[in-house]
XYZ file of C-alpha atoms in Angstrom:
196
model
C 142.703 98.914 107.763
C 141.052 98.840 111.197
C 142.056 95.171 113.463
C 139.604 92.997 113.949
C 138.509 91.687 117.402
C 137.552 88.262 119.221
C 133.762 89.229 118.086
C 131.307 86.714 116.139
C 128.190 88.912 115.635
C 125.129 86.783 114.698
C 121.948 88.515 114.235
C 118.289 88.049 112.671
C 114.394 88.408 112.762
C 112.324 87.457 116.301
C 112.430 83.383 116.573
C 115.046 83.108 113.526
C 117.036 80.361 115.123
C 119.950 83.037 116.433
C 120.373 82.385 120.068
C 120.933 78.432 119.276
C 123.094 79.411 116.646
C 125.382 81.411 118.723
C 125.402 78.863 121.678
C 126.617 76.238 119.211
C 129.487 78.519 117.970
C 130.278 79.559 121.737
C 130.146 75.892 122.458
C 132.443 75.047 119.201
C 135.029 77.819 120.208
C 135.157 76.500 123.743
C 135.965 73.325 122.899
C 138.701 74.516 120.180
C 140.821 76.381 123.132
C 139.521 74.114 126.232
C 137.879 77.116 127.754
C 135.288 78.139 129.955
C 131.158 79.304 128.537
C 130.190 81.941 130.443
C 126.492 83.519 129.628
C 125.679 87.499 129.976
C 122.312 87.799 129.699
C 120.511 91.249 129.224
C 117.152 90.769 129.910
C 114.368 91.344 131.941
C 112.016 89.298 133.477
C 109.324 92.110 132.867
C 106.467 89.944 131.641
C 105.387 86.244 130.554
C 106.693 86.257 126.902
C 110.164 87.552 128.440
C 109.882 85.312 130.961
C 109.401 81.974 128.864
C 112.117 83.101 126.475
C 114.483 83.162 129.026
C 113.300 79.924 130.715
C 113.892 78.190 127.106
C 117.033 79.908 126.843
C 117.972 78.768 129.975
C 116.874 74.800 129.328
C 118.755 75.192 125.897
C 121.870 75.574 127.772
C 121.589 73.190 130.409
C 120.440 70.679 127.561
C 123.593 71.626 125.973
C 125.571 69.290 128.017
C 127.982 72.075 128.608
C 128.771 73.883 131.904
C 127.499 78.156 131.141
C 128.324 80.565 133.930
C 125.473 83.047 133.490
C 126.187 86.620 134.326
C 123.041 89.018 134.811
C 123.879 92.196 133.671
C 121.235 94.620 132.262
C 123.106 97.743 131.593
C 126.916 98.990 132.694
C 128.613 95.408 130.983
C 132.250 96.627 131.003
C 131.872 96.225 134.841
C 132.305 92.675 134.067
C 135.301 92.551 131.774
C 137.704 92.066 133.933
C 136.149 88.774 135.663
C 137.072 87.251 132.231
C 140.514 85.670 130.575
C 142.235 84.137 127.444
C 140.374 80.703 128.601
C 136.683 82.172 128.577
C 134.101 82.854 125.714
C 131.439 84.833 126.236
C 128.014 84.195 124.775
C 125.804 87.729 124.488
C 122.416 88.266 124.448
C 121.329 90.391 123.575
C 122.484 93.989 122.377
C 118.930 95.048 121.485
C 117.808 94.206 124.985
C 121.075 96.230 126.270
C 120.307 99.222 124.058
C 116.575 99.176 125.343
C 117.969 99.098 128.888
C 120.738 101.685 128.534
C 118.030 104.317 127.396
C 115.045 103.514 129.529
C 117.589 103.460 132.642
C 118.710 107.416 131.631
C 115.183 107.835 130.345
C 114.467 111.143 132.276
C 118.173 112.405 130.955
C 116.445 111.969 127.585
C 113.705 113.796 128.647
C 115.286 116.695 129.540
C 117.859 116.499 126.759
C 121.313 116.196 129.044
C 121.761 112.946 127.545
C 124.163 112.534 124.538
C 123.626 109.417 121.900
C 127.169 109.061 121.516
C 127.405 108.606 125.422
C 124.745 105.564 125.259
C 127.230 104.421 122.109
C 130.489 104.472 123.490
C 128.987 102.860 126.836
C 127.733 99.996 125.211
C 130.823 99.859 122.243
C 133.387 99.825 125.356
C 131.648 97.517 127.408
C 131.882 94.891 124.280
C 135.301 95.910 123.614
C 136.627 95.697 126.978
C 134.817 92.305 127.259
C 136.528 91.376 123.992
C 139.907 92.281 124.899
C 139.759 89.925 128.286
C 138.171 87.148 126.944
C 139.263 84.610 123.984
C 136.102 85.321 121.846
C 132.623 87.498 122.065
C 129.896 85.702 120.258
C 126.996 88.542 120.091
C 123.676 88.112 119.652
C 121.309 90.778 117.961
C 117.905 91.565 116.237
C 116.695 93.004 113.161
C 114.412 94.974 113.856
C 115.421 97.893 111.522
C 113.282 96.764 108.238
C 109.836 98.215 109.450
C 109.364 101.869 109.340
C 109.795 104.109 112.323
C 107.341 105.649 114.255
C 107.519 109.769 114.628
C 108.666 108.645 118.468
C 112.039 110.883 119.684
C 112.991 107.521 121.408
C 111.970 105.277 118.867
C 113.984 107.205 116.426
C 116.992 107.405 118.481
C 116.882 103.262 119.222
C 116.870 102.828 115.325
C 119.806 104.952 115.081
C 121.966 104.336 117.621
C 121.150 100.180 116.937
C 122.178 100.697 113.295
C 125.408 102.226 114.314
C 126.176 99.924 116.864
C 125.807 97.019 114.252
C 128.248 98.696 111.513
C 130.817 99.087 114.571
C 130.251 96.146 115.569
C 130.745 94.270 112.140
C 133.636 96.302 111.145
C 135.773 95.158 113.687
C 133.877 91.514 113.974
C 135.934 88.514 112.872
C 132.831 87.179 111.775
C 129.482 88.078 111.468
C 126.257 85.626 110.435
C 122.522 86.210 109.694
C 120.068 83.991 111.088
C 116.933 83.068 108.786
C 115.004 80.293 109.374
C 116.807 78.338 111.281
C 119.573 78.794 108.470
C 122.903 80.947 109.329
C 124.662 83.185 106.009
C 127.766 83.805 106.380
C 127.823 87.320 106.015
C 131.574 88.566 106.707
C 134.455 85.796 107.672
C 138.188 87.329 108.667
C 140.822 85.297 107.375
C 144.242 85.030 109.053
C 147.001 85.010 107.395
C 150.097 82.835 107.895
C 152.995 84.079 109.460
């Protein structure tokens, strides 16, 4: 049986009620251990939607009441695991943003096919891993945006893929994982310890 990791994955539709799910769990866990909230967010500014979900985003924190260290950090995140420790949780958002990035940054590599998928995987797998194994606990924001067919688009096709992948990694070794609808989390996989 594979070991689960200091990973909460949360996930669901466009406006579902996620990201303040996951900052009240990061917010919970913080409290439990007396840590420190740090923030690593993946986005781009890149037009006016973007930019007024991550204004709200950002007033949803401060309106929090809690103190969030906010690390930019569009692509390459294992480059920040080591700024982390045992004291520190780490909210996430979001890997479909990260995915999108990792591509479009190596898009030409795509282009002329000297890119791998597994390379995009493992970048983005360690980078949550490594972050993982510093820090006390992950909490990982996602989308699903896998119910609506595909378009006959190389890249398109390769996002679906490589996102549906990344989730079943990701839940495997999760110690909990939650879908978001409506405002209303389901518990969809909870890791009990057992006593010792």
């Amino acid at each position: 049986m594979e070991t689960t990791t200091s990973i909460t994955f949360i996930t669901g539709g466009v406006r579902s009620g996620k990201s303040s799910f996951a900052e009240r769990i990061a917010i919970q866990k913080a409290e439990e251990i007396g840590g420190s909230l740090h923030y690593i967010a993946t986005g781009r500014a890149t037009d006016s939607e973007m930019r007024l979900r991550i204004k709200r985003h950002q007033e949803d924190r401060n309106k929090s009441g809690h103190s969030w260290k906010t690390w930019e950090k569009e692509t390459n995140i294992s480059t920040l695991a080591t700024e982390f420790n045992k004291k520190d949780v780490i909210l996430l958002d979001c890997l479909t943003t990260m995915l999108s990035n990792e591509l479009f940054a190596h898009e030409a590599d795509w282009v002329e096919q000297r890119l791998e998928k597994k390379e995009v995987f493992q970048r983005i797998w360690q980078g949550i891993k490594e972050i993982a194994d510093y820090s006390n606990q992950v909490v990982l924001v996602s989308n699903e945006v896998l119910n609506e067919p595909i378009l006959p688009n190389e890249l398109l096709v390769t996002y679906s893929e490589l996102l549906g992948k990344l989730h079943q990694k990701i839940v495997r070794y999760a110690e909990s994982a939650y879908l978001v609808e409506a405002g209303v989390p389901l518990l969809m996989k909870m890791h009990v310890q057992k006593g010792g």
